[in-house]
Amino acid sequence: MKRIHKNSLFFPLLILLLSVLLLNTAFKAEWGFYGHKRINRLAVFTLPPDMIGFYKKNIDYITEHSVDPDKRRYASKFEAIRHYIDVDHWGEAPFPEVPRKWTDALAKYLEIYVVQGNGDTAIIDMDLMLGDDIFTSNYQAPTPRVYKSFVQNNILPIYYEDDWSLNCDSVQNLLNSFPNTANLYDCQSAFAVDQFSGYGVLPYHLVSMQRRLTNAFKAGDTQKILRLSADFGHYLGDAHVPLHTTENYNGQMTNQVGIHGFWESRLPELFADKEYDYFVGQAEYFDDPTTYYWDIILKSHTYVKGLLAIEKDISAKFPSDQQFCYDQRGNSTILTQCEAYSRRYHDLLDGQVERRMTKAIRAIGSAWLTAWVDAGQPNLDALSNKAVEVVDEEEQKELNKKFNLGKIFGRQHGS
């Protein structure tokens, strides 16, 4: 057997490590942001005549700031969960266990604890109190009015707080509304634990963005319209990526770590501008945002099993020394999937990446259009005259500073 000197292994491994670090730091913007910028820019051209003038005037803003939500993942611990939903954590398609409305979803998986006079901490068994199937009827999950009101009045106002302490009086009023629970607990203090949000809130956030953009159009607030439009495009782009809908988001459960960036970034970078047909048609109005966005999530999820299986198969058959190559980027060398290997994966996906990318373009235009129509179709010509670069320079500078530091809140997308 040929003896291998330790240094002959050490230096290639060192180079590999440095390359991966470079991929995740200095070049994260170029790798991770390409698709979002392209999608937002092209969405502008799906708009009707009454809207396109305003958006074309600000197309550079819509394009460049499409990546702000990803930058905010380095600045806020509340940002990451808006980019995904691990819907398969909760069950199997069509996921009746997951309420389609936000308050119902939060309520279903909320845990309420009571600290009693004797020092014991007890959990209030809401499943027992409410019944087993109360949250899953027709996939819409209307909660009993009293519990839903409790969540709206006591949990939603503190959702973005670190402390989820609850008032004993409010908890007791909730208990008083159900048979045989009024005197069950000796509440000295109480708190709630969110067991849902950590697995992602993307479809609920899309509904929220729809409402906020509609209100911005009603107010004629140029700054908010542009900011929300750019952000909205990012989140909708994420919704069209299958790996944003699964707990196995980066292949970490199937020994396929890195597949997220492979599918989402590397393939579009290599093939999108050269081969994709961006004639996606005109934006269309939709009247039920909740259903519209959940349909996108469920469709995206149908691709998860296949894209993982295809990559697993070709990685086993493709020569291992031809799967990853060093690529020159500016003054640095990085490690990424070889073009021939990427081509094989791309071809076997049979247009999947192109379909999701073009669907995202049209969906974004449709979301903007729907918000504008629901706002009463305000005249955007006056806004066009004063539409300018609206992001505060200091705010953007601080966002970029935190992004460049590379300390992300929440989980990585996957590289």
XYZ file of N, CA and C in Angstrom, residues 25-231:
621
model
N -18.482 33.925 2.464
C -18.280 35.276 2.985
C -18.123 36.275 1.859
N -16.929 36.358 1.316
C -16.649 37.421 0.353
C -17.552 37.377 -0.856
N -18.026 36.166 -1.247
C -18.805 36.071 -2.469
C -20.253 35.685 -2.228
N -20.693 35.810 -0.992
C -22.059 35.393 -0.719
C -23.067 36.264 -1.472
N -22.752 37.548 -1.655
C -23.688 38.410 -2.369
C -23.818 37.994 -3.818
N -22.677 37.770 -4.480
C -22.700 37.422 -5.889
C -23.388 36.075 -6.116
N -23.138 35.098 -5.223
C -23.721 33.774 -5.409
C -25.189 33.758 -5.030
N -25.502 34.283 -3.871
C -26.861 34.137 -3.376
C -27.844 35.127 -3.948
N -27.386 36.217 -4.526
C -28.278 37.307 -4.889
C -28.638 37.359 -6.374
N -27.945 36.626 -7.180
C -28.152 36.707 -8.631
C -29.613 36.481 -9.013
N -30.180 35.360 -8.539
C -31.531 35.002 -8.941
C -32.566 36.011 -8.504
N -32.455 36.491 -7.261
C -33.446 37.442 -6.753
C -33.440 38.738 -7.565
N -32.272 39.221 -7.880
C -32.197 40.460 -8.661
C -32.811 40.272 -10.046
N -32.511 39.147 -10.663
C -33.024 38.886 -12.007
C -34.544 38.776 -11.993
N -35.065 38.051 -11.024
C -36.509 37.823 -10.941
C -37.253 39.136 -10.693
N -36.796 39.928 -9.726
C -37.469 41.199 -9.450
C -37.463 42.115 -10.663
N -36.327 42.182 -11.337
C -36.220 43.067 -12.493
C -37.205 42.669 -13.593
N -37.281 41.386 -13.872
C -38.150 40.916 -14.948
C -39.623 41.002 -14.574
N -39.937 40.955 -13.278
C -41.335 41.072 -12.843
C -41.936 42.409 -13.245
N -41.125 43.434 -13.329
C -41.605 44.769 -13.712
C -42.296 44.720 -15.073
N -41.782 43.897 -15.974
C -42.296 43.875 -17.344
C -43.572 43.055 -17.497
N -44.083 42.495 -16.400
C -45.371 41.805 -16.442
C -46.531 42.747 -16.127
N -46.222 43.986 -15.730
C -47.238 44.901 -15.223
C -48.027 45.588 -16.332
N -49.257 46.003 -16.050
C -50.087 46.713 -17.036
C -49.607 48.150 -17.226
N -50.087 48.814 -18.278
C -49.625 50.173 -18.592
C -49.757 51.170 -17.442
N -50.801 51.060 -16.632
C -51.002 52.020 -15.552
C -49.999 51.869 -14.411
N -49.253 50.774 -14.412
C -48.281 50.540 -13.348
C -46.837 50.542 -13.841
N -46.634 50.130 -15.060
C -45.271 49.836 -15.502
C -44.387 51.075 -15.550
N -44.985 52.242 -15.809
C -44.178 53.465 -15.852
C -43.502 53.748 -14.519
N -44.275 53.630 -13.449
C -43.739 53.864 -12.106
C -42.645 52.855 -11.770
N -42.907 51.589 -12.066
C -41.944 50.543 -11.708
C -40.704 50.584 -12.604
N -40.855 50.927 -13.874
C -39.686 51.028 -14.743
C -38.795 52.189 -14.327
N -39.419 53.262 -13.882
C -38.635 54.404 -13.430
C -37.760 54.021 -12.237
N -38.241 53.048 -11.478
C -37.541 52.620 -10.267
C -37.016 51.192 -10.370
N -36.782 50.743 -11.592
C -36.408 49.341 -11.785
C -35.048 49.015 -11.154
N -34.137 49.969 -11.151
C -32.836 49.712 -10.531
C -32.981 49.525 -9.026
N -33.852 50.316 -8.417
C -34.108 50.167 -6.991
C -34.735 48.802 -6.704
N -35.779 48.458 -7.466
C -36.473 47.179 -7.290
C -35.499 46.012 -7.437
N -34.545 46.173 -8.346
C -33.554 45.115 -8.591
C -32.546 45.026 -7.462
N -31.884 46.128 -7.170
C -30.793 46.107 -6.203
C -31.261 45.777 -4.788
N -32.445 46.247 -4.434
C -32.917 46.045 -3.063
C -33.747 44.776 -2.909
N -33.803 43.975 -3.948
C -34.450 42.670 -3.829
C -33.723 41.775 -2.838
N -32.478 42.083 -2.541
C -31.675 41.228 -1.659
C -31.619 41.746 -0.225
N -32.286 42.854 0.057
C -32.273 43.386 1.425
C -32.783 42.387 2.462
N -33.839 41.618 2.167
C -34.278 40.646 3.183
C -33.199 39.645 3.571
N -32.380 39.211 2.617
C -31.286 38.309 2.967
C -30.240 39.018 3.824
N -30.001 40.281 3.540
C -29.058 41.036 4.370
C -29.590 41.188 5.794
N -30.889 41.341 5.929
C -31.470 41.516 7.262
C -31.347 40.254 8.117
N -31.087 39.130 7.494
C -30.856 37.906 8.261
C -29.577 38.016 9.086
N -28.739 38.977 8.746
C -27.510 39.232 9.487
C -27.693 40.359 10.507
N -28.903 40.923 10.552
C -29.153 42.059 11.433
C -30.282 41.817 12.423
N -31.176 40.877 12.112
C -32.346 40.658 12.965
C -32.618 39.169 13.136
N -32.865 38.760 14.358
C -33.156 37.353 14.628
C -34.559 36.961 14.191
N -35.373 37.937 13.846
C -36.741 37.643 13.429
C -36.874 37.468 11.916
N -35.792 37.686 11.185
C -35.885 37.704 9.724
C -35.883 36.319 9.088
N -35.028 35.436 9.536
C -34.802 34.168 8.823
C -36.077 33.373 8.607
N -36.944 33.310 9.609
C -38.141 32.469 9.517
C -39.115 32.949 8.451
N -38.951 34.166 7.973
C -39.839 34.683 6.928
C -39.513 34.125 5.548
N -38.391 33.430 5.418
C -37.910 32.986 4.114
C -38.273 31.540 3.797
N -38.879 30.828 4.713
C -39.123 29.407 4.489
C -40.275 28.919 5.350
N -40.743 27.712 5.056
C -41.609 26.974 5.964
C -41.302 25.492 5.792
N -40.893 24.856 6.884
C -40.614 23.421 6.857
C -41.938 22.678 6.990
N -42.729 22.754 5.942
C -44.097 22.268 6.049
C -44.148 20.766 6.310
N -43.123 20.033 5.849
C -43.136 18.591 6.055
C -42.769 18.199 7.488
N -42.361 19.152 8.293
C -42.134 18.854 9.713
C -43.443 18.471 10.390
N -44.548 18.997 9.883
C -45.835 18.854 10.547
C -46.653 17.673 10.054
N -46.245 17.046 8.954
C -47.037 15.933 8.443
C -46.745 15.677 6.980
N -47.752 15.248 6.248
C -47.614 14.925 4.838
C -48.621 15.715 4.016
N -48.281 15.898 2.739
C -49.144 16.657 1.830
C -50.548 16.063 1.813
N -51.571 16.925 1.787
C -51.522 18.397 1.668
C -51.409 19.134 2.996
N -50.894 18.502 4.017
C -50.568 19.128 5.303
C -51.778 19.749 6.005
N -52.805 18.939 6.230
C -53.971 19.468 6.955
C -53.639 19.861 8.386
N -52.501 19.360 8.900
C -52.109 19.712 10.265
C -51.665 21.163 10.385
N -51.437 21.832 9.272
C -50.937 23.201 9.287
C -52.069 24.158 8.920
N -52.607 24.886 9.883
C -53.652 25.865 9.566
C -53.160 26.890 8.549
N -54.034 27.288 7.652
C -53.633 28.212 6.586
C -53.635 29.665 7.049
N -54.251 29.948 8.177
C -54.284 31.316 8.687
C -53.321 31.443 9.873
N -52.647 32.584 9.931
C -51.541 32.760 10.860
C -51.946 32.612 12.319
N -52.990 33.301 12.742
C -53.374 33.239 14.145
C -53.731 31.817 14.545
N -54.380 31.085 13.636
C -54.741 29.704 13.923
C -53.508 28.818 14.048
N -52.528 29.040 13.174
C -51.308 28.237 13.223
C -50.543 28.493 14.514
N -50.390 29.765 14.858
C -49.689 30.111 16.094
C -50.431 29.551 17.301
N -51.763 29.674 17.282
C -52.567 29.201 18.404
C -52.479 27.690 18.570
N -52.500 26.979 17.458
C -52.501 25.516 17.541
C -51.245 24.985 18.207
N -50.120 25.572 17.897
C -48.853 25.046 18.396
C -48.266 25.868 19.547
N -49.065 26.760 20.088
C -48.644 27.552 21.244
C -48.729 26.712 22.515
N -47.755 26.882 23.404
C -47.803 26.243 24.713
C -47.922 27.324 25.779
N -48.867 27.155 26.671
C -49.090 28.108 27.755
C -48.775 27.411 29.080
N -47.891 28.021 29.860
C -47.455 27.446 31.127
C -47.912 28.332 32.283
N -48.268 27.686 33.372
C -48.674 28.375 34.596
C -47.735 27.961 35.731
N -47.148 28.944 36.387
C -46.358 28.694 37.584
C -47.296 28.848 38.779
N -47.458 27.782 39.552
C -48.455 27.755 40.617
C -47.853 28.141 41.972
N -48.743 28.305 42.933
C -48.322 28.751 44.247
C -47.343 27.820 44.931
N -47.433 26.521 44.626
C -46.524 25.556 45.243
C -45.194 25.453 44.509
N -45.018 26.290 43.483
C -43.772 26.303 42.735
C -43.758 25.412 41.509
N -44.766 24.557 41.379
C -44.832 23.684 40.205
C -45.213 24.477 38.955
N -44.668 24.050 37.822
C -45.033 24.650 36.532
C -45.877 23.647 35.761
N -47.046 24.076 35.349
C -47.967 23.190 34.628
C -48.247 23.761 33.244
N -48.406 22.866 32.279
C -48.790 23.285 30.937
C -50.294 23.131 30.788
N -50.929 24.143 30.232
C -52.367 24.080 29.996
C -52.607 23.237 28.745
N -53.382 22.186 28.879
C -53.625 21.256 27.774
C -54.746 21.805 26.883
N -54.376 22.670 25.943
C -55.378 23.272 25.068
C -55.982 22.244 24.125
N -55.220 21.229 23.731
C -55.778 20.195 22.864
C -56.956 19.499 23.541
N -56.789 19.223 24.815
C -57.858 18.578 25.568
C -59.054 19.512 25.706
N -58.762 20.774 25.944
C -59.836 21.738 26.156
C -60.609 22.041 24.878
N -59.887 22.056 23.749
C -60.499 22.481 22.495
C -61.021 21.322 21.658
N -60.488 20.128 21.855
C -60.873 19.005 21.011
C -59.811 18.732 19.969
N -59.689 17.492 19.557
C -58.582 17.070 18.706
C -58.610 17.668 17.304
N -59.804 17.859 16.731
C -59.855 18.229 15.316
C -60.282 19.671 15.087
N -60.297 20.468 16.140
C -60.810 21.827 16.015
C -59.957 22.672 15.069
N -58.673 22.348 14.947
C -57.778 23.161 14.139
C -57.698 22.706 12.679
N -58.284 21.554 12.344
C -58.010 20.992 11.028
C -59.230 20.937 10.117
N -60.346 21.418 10.537
C -61.548 21.374 9.720
C -61.361 22.152 8.423
N -61.521 21.457 7.307
C -61.411 22.072 5.976
C -60.074 22.764 5.742
N -59.032 22.363 6.476
C -57.691 22.917 6.325
C -57.606 24.393 6.708
N -58.682 24.970 7.184
C -58.666 26.395 7.514
C -58.537 26.624 9.018
N -58.927 25.657 9.779
C -58.651 25.655 11.214
C -59.159 26.853 11.987
N -60.451 27.114 11.967
C -60.946 28.206 12.826
C -60.864 27.801 14.293
N -60.176 28.576 15.084
C -60.095 28.270 16.511
C -61.364 28.770 17.191
N -61.715 28.196 18.338
C -62.828 28.754 19.109
C -62.584 30.233 19.375
N -63.628 30.981 19.346
C -63.513 32.435 19.404
C -62.754 32.913 20.633
N -63.003 32.307 21.759
C -62.392 32.801 22.985
C -60.877 32.594 22.980
N -60.435 31.450 22.481
C -58.996 31.188 22.450
C -58.321 32.046 21.390
N -58.969 32.203 20.249
C -58.406 33.049 19.196
C -58.270 34.490 19.696
N -59.272 34.964 20.424
C -59.199 36.316 20.980
C -58.059 36.427 21.986
N -57.847 35.374 22.762
C -56.748 35.368 23.716
C -55.413 35.505 23.000
N -55.228 34.761 21.927
C -53.976 34.823 21.167
C -53.801 36.202 20.533
N -54.872 36.720 19.961
C -54.789 38.032 19.309
C -54.465 39.136 20.307
N -55.043 39.050 21.480
C -54.893 40.134 22.457
C -53.652 40.005 23.333
N -53.154 38.792 23.504
C -52.069 38.578 24.453
C -50.770 38.075 23.841
N -50.848 37.400 22.700
C -49.652 36.829 22.097
C -49.151 37.671 20.921
N -50.027 38.043 20.015
C -49.579 38.818 18.852
C -48.886 40.120 19.238
N -49.350 40.847 20.256
C -48.654 42.093 20.614
C -47.237 41.880 21.137
N -46.913 40.691 21.608
C -45.567 40.448 22.149
C -44.767 39.511 21.249
N -45.272 39.271 20.032
C -44.641 38.272 19.167
C -43.164 38.576 18.925
N -42.822 39.849 18.756
C -41.435 40.227 18.481
C -40.669 40.620 19.735
N -41.165 40.182 20.882
C -40.482 40.438 22.142
C -39.747 39.180 22.600
N -38.715 39.376 23.411
C -37.995 38.237 23.969
C -38.748 37.607 25.141
N -39.530 38.406 25.826
C -40.238 37.956 27.019
C -41.706 37.703 26.676
N -42.138 36.452 26.804
C -43.531 36.100 26.534
C -44.286 35.832 27.831
N -44.029 36.647 28.820
C -44.771 36.534 30.075
C -46.221 36.939 29.862
N -47.112 36.269 30.577
C -48.541 36.543 30.451
C -49.111 36.963 31.800
N -50.182 37.712 31.734
C -50.883 38.153 32.926
C -51.785 37.019 33.420
N -51.699 36.713 34.703
C -52.509 35.621 35.255
C -54.006 35.859 35.069
N -54.429 37.112 35.144
C -55.854 37.400 34.973
C -56.334 36.995 33.581
N -55.530 37.293 32.559
C -55.930 36.935 31.204
C -55.964 35.421 31.022
N -54.996 34.733 31.639
C -54.981 33.271 31.565
C -56.191 32.699 32.303
N -56.504 33.254 33.455
C -57.648 32.754 34.224
C -58.958 33.004 33.484
N -59.068 34.134 32.816
C -60.271 34.413 32.029
C -60.428 33.380 30.902
N -59.305 32.985 30.325
C -59.354 31.942 29.300
C -59.832 30.630 29.910
N -59.265 30.260 31.061
C -59.650 29.012 31.711
C -61.117 29.025 32.131
N -61.596 30.187 32.540
C -62.994 30.302 32.975
C -63.976 30.056 31.840
N -63.491 30.152 30.605
C -64.369 30.001 29.443
C -64.609 28.546 29.072
N -63.879 27.632 29.698
C -64.011 26.218 29.378
C -64.512 25.453 30.589
N -65.297 24.423 30.359
C -65.837 23.637 31.492
C -64.720 22.972 32.304
N -64.898 22.968 33.594
C -64.048 22.194 34.510
C -62.595 22.660 34.571
N -62.291 23.883 34.119
C -60.903 24.354 34.184
C -60.746 25.616 35.021
N -61.848 26.197 35.457
C -61.785 27.486 36.150
C -60.907 27.432 37.392
N -60.947 26.339 38.132
C -60.185 26.236 39.377
C -59.068 25.204 39.292
N -58.659 24.904 38.087
C -57.683 23.832 37.884
C -56.260 24.263 38.242
N -55.958 25.552 38.062
C -54.586 26.033 38.277
C -54.569 27.189 39.269
N -53.547 27.223 40.097
C -53.313 28.327 41.035
C -52.233 29.221 40.416
N -52.634 30.120 39.548
C -51.686 30.903 38.753
C -51.035 32.014 39.576
N -49.708 31.920 39.683
C -48.927 32.994 40.281
C -48.196 33.802 39.198
N -47.844 33.122 38.135
C -47.277 33.763 36.947
C -47.490 32.809 35.779
N -47.352 33.344 34.566
C -47.607 32.519 33.385
C -46.743 33.003 32.235
N -46.508 32.111 31.292
C -45.738 32.470 30.105
C -46.127 31.543 28.957
N -45.801 31.965 27.754
C -46.122 31.187 26.559
C -44.848 30.840 25.804
N -44.893 29.732 25.081
C -43.773 29.280 24.262
C -44.286 29.011 22.852
N -43.633 29.597 21.885
C -43.989 29.437 20.473
C -43.272 28.206 19.921
N -44.029 27.165 19.620
C -43.449 25.944 19.080
C -43.584 25.857 17.556
N -44.080 26.917 16.932
C -44.367 26.868 15.497
C -43.373 27.647 14.644
N -43.087 28.870 15.019
C -42.385 29.800 14.129
C -41.001 29.335 13.720
N -40.327 28.576 14.575
C -38.980 28.140 14.256
C -38.899 27.312 12.997
N -40.007 26.748 12.581
C -40.044 25.955 11.351
C -40.497 26.773 10.142
N -40.557 28.095 10.321
C -40.808 28.981 9.191
C -42.234 29.484 9.107
N -42.363 30.729 8.604
C -43.674 31.380 8.526
C -43.907 32.002 7.148
N -43.218 31.529 6.128
C -43.216 32.186 4.820
C -44.602 32.481 4.256
N -45.528 31.517 4.139
C -46.812 31.855 3.515
C -47.604 32.885 4.297
N -47.479 32.866 5.613
C -48.182 33.852 6.439
C -47.571 35.241 6.244
N -46.257 35.281 6.086
C -45.596 36.561 5.864
C -45.971 37.132 4.502
N -46.176 36.285 3.511
C -46.599 36.767 2.195
C -47.968 37.434 2.280
N -48.875 36.849 3.034
C -50.197 37.465 3.213
C -50.057 38.816 3.904
N -49.188 38.883 4.893
C -48.936 40.149 5.591
C -48.351 41.185 4.636
N -47.408 40.785 3.798
C -46.806 41.699 2.831
C -47.851 42.210 1.844
N -48.775 41.353 1.454
C -49.834 41.766 0.536
C -50.662 42.895 1.143
N -51.029 42.721 2.389
C -51.820 43.738 3.081
C -51.037 45.040 3.232
N -49.770 44.932 3.583
C -48.951 46.131 3.797
C -48.723 46.895 2.496
N -48.516 46.184 1.400
C -48.315 46.873 0.127
C -49.600 47.548 -0.326
N -50.727 46.891 -0.112
C -52.020 47.508 -0.438
C -52.185 48.820 0.331
N -51.881 48.811 1.596
C -52.000 50.016 2.417
C -51.040 51.107 1.958
N -49.856 50.723 1.508
C -48.892 51.713 1.009
C -49.416 52.385 -0.255
N -50.040 51.603 -1.137
C -50.649 52.186 -2.337
C -51.788 53.135 -1.955
N -52.606 52.729 -0.993
C -53.708 53.592 -0.555
C -53.185 54.922 -0.020
N -52.068 54.859 0.693
C -51.496 56.066 1.296
C -50.687 56.884 0.294
N -50.399 56.325 -0.876
C -49.573 57.025 -1.851
C -48.158 57.248 -1.352
N -47.662 56.330 -0.542
C -46.344 56.458 0.084
C -45.292 55.812 -0.819
N -44.611 56.634 -1.593
C -43.630 56.128 -2.554
C -42.568 55.271 -1.887
N -42.048 55.747 -0.774
C -40.981 55.035 -0.089
C -41.426 53.638 0.307
N -42.614 53.535 0.921
C -43.098 52.231 1.353
C -43.427 51.338 0.169
N -44.002 51.903 -0.872
C -44.344 51.096 -2.055
C -43.097 50.424 -2.622
N -42.041 51.187 -2.758
C -40.822 50.643 -3.353
C -40.137 49.647 -2.417
N -40.048 50.002 -1.167
C -39.415 49.079 -0.210
C -40.163 47.760 -0.148
N -41.487 47.845 0.017
C -42.287 46.640 0.153
C -42.300 45.833 -1.141
N -42.336 46.511 -2.278
C -42.320 45.797 -3.553
C -41.033 45.010 -3.722
N -39.918 45.626 -3.387
C -38.630 44.941 -3.509
C -38.552 43.760 -2.549
N -38.950 43.973 -1.307
C -38.937 42.891 -0.316
C -39.890 41.767 -0.710
